[in-house]
Amino acid sequence: MVTRDEVARHAGVSVAVVSYVINNKPVVKEATRQKVLQAIRELGYSPNLTARSLKTRRMNQIGVLFNHIGNPFETGIALGLEQRARKDGQSLIFQTYDPSEEDHLKTLFSGRADAIILLGQQLKADTIDHFTKIGVNLFSVMMPQQPHARIPCADIDWFEAYRAMVDHLIRFGHTRIGFMGALNRESYLGIRFRHFRQALLSHGLEFRDERLMHGSFGTLEMAYEQMASRLSSGTDLPFTAIVCANDLMAIGVLSACRDNGVAVPEQLSIASSENILMSSHTSPPLTTIHYPRREIGFTTIEAVINHLNTGTPLTNYTLNHELFVRSSTGKVRD
Amino acid sequence: MVTRDEVARHAGVSVAVVSYVINNKPVVKEATRQKVLQAIRELGYSPNLTARSLKTRRMNQIGVLFNHIGNPFETGIALGLEQRARKDGQSLIFQTYDPSEEDHLKTLFSGRADAIILLGQQLKADTIDHFTKIGVNLFSVMMPQQPHARIPCADIDWFEAYRAMVDHLIRFGHTRIGFMGALNRESYLGIRFRHFRQALLSHGLEFRDERLMHGSFGTLEMAYEQMASRLSSGTDLPFTAIVCANDLMAIGVLSACRDNGVAVPEQLSIASSENILMSSHTSPPLTTIHYPRREIGFTTIEAVINHLNTGTPLTNYTLNHELFVRSSTGKVRD
DNA sequence: TTGTAAGCGTTATCAC
DNA sequence: GTGATAACGCTTACAA
């Protein structure tokens, strides 16, 4: 491995000068600057980032906590994060969050990351304290179930989003509207149900518990099973339209309908949330709420880096959502 | 930030002892060990990984080069990589590879990563030299178009996979079989066409150039457009079945067929490669080659870590594929 | 069994 | 403008 010392020797200057050149300090005389650059090129030198970090206390690495890398919604956000981070020379360390191994995080990121970006996880107070103490900043994309005072978030306004959705369904004559949620405490999906219910209420509709379906962890498979077993039980559905907390579940529900001979949207309207790519390629394509994944990724990285560089405090961000009406929702059947 | 020195002072021992305890050296007397652990707990200390890396020359970080994080096939591999890496305390740094910024990689990973895992990218010889020189190991998941002697790969046997696929189609009476590929040099998709063609030949079938469709970068959208414009042109398709180099393109082709009134598989059989989740939830579900993403991720990390720890040379790995027959392929129409 | 101290490759503060 | 040199927090001979 070629170090800065060798470059210095090769160029016939001191190590300090090499550092000056690398870090673009304007003090260096052009001639020596060229000598050094020449030596760097000849030796194929590139500075050891670990050593640099140790000295400067800036890691230029940001941790990102996934719930499930395989979820296209989360990777959509990751895409935005990564694109923006790269522009600033920041690397992202992706980790899957496992609630049962939360302590692991502390050791994993100590002195490795300048900040950690959460995807709606509900960290323990203890963990938050630890990172606060060692100076690792926390920021969350999507609000967790119980927002923590010290962790700012970026998210859309789910209440307004679902108000628009409910409004859309009401125009089609639906009044008995169901919801498929994922209620495990840790998930960012949990909060969506709360807002959906409020949206219903604000439209003067009630929500009956029997109309709530549990998609467990928000997976396609679970949703499929829930719906399939409900349909094959023979009893009538207690709703004429169902809104799913994410697209994957809506796709599962849709598959279950197809396999059980339920016509969508003629017999059941299905709507969902997120607008992942897949949601526009089902048949019928899904009516859904567009979540600005790329933008929220950009916003997040910008806010975090800005905070890191200038100390500007991190605050909450609310991004714009949009209702995408496609053909999985239609007039209620009389 | 609490350092090892403070722990030592707090516990009334020397810094070395603290290190011994942290690194589980068996030399330490149990009593002092407890004292140290106590101090660590009280102070909420965790070792600075950057400093450790500087000293040990082990980063415990592995770079992973994506082509597109949004591609569920690639994230499926990432999932396997990540799960296995975490077990060994390795973090993954995910980066999107941009051919036009390849030099960027050198600075990005210098002294940051012990190894870099490629997803079939075709690195420049210059870049490979650089990483070889600074001791960063390279390993590729999926063979690139022109395998590099110094970069071992893990992949399935595409020739055999496509032989099985062609065999399946022949049984349905197909002889005019098309292919949709993605031919940009850099992509791991490129190699699949070569193997498909050989598979056809080995079955005594010829491949005509007119039967090759270009899905460009392997995206759903491009594939859709290609197929849609072909269908709306009014001329007959030059094949009765088409195999796509990946599922996303097959889904695009399928959508185009649906939108243009082409019945699948009655009028056209569609098959694909990879078996991402989505491929089993289209209508009809896709016949496809299962690519063992999780397993290949595991294998890769194990090989790399083993190499890092013991120096065992990295070699090529061939994993098992499987043909998943679903309903997007059927008897040829007479 | 524990302590001392050299050194990992940088940056940054001084002198010169 | 440039050159010594002290950190940064850790591991690990080697000494005690």
XYZ file of C-alpha atoms (C1' of nucleotides) in Angstrom, chain B residues 4 19 45 48 52 55, chain D residues 9-14:
12
model
C -10.619 3.458 25.837
C -8.176 -3.912 24.856
C -18.242 2.892 25.878
C -14.008 3.335 17.784
C -9.288 -0.138 15.234
C -4.353 -0.352 13.367
C -8.033 5.831 19.385
C -6.692 1.646 18.922
C -3.747 -3.178 18.924
C 0.057 -5.718 20.191
C 4.914 -6.917 21.081
C 7.571 -6.884 24.818
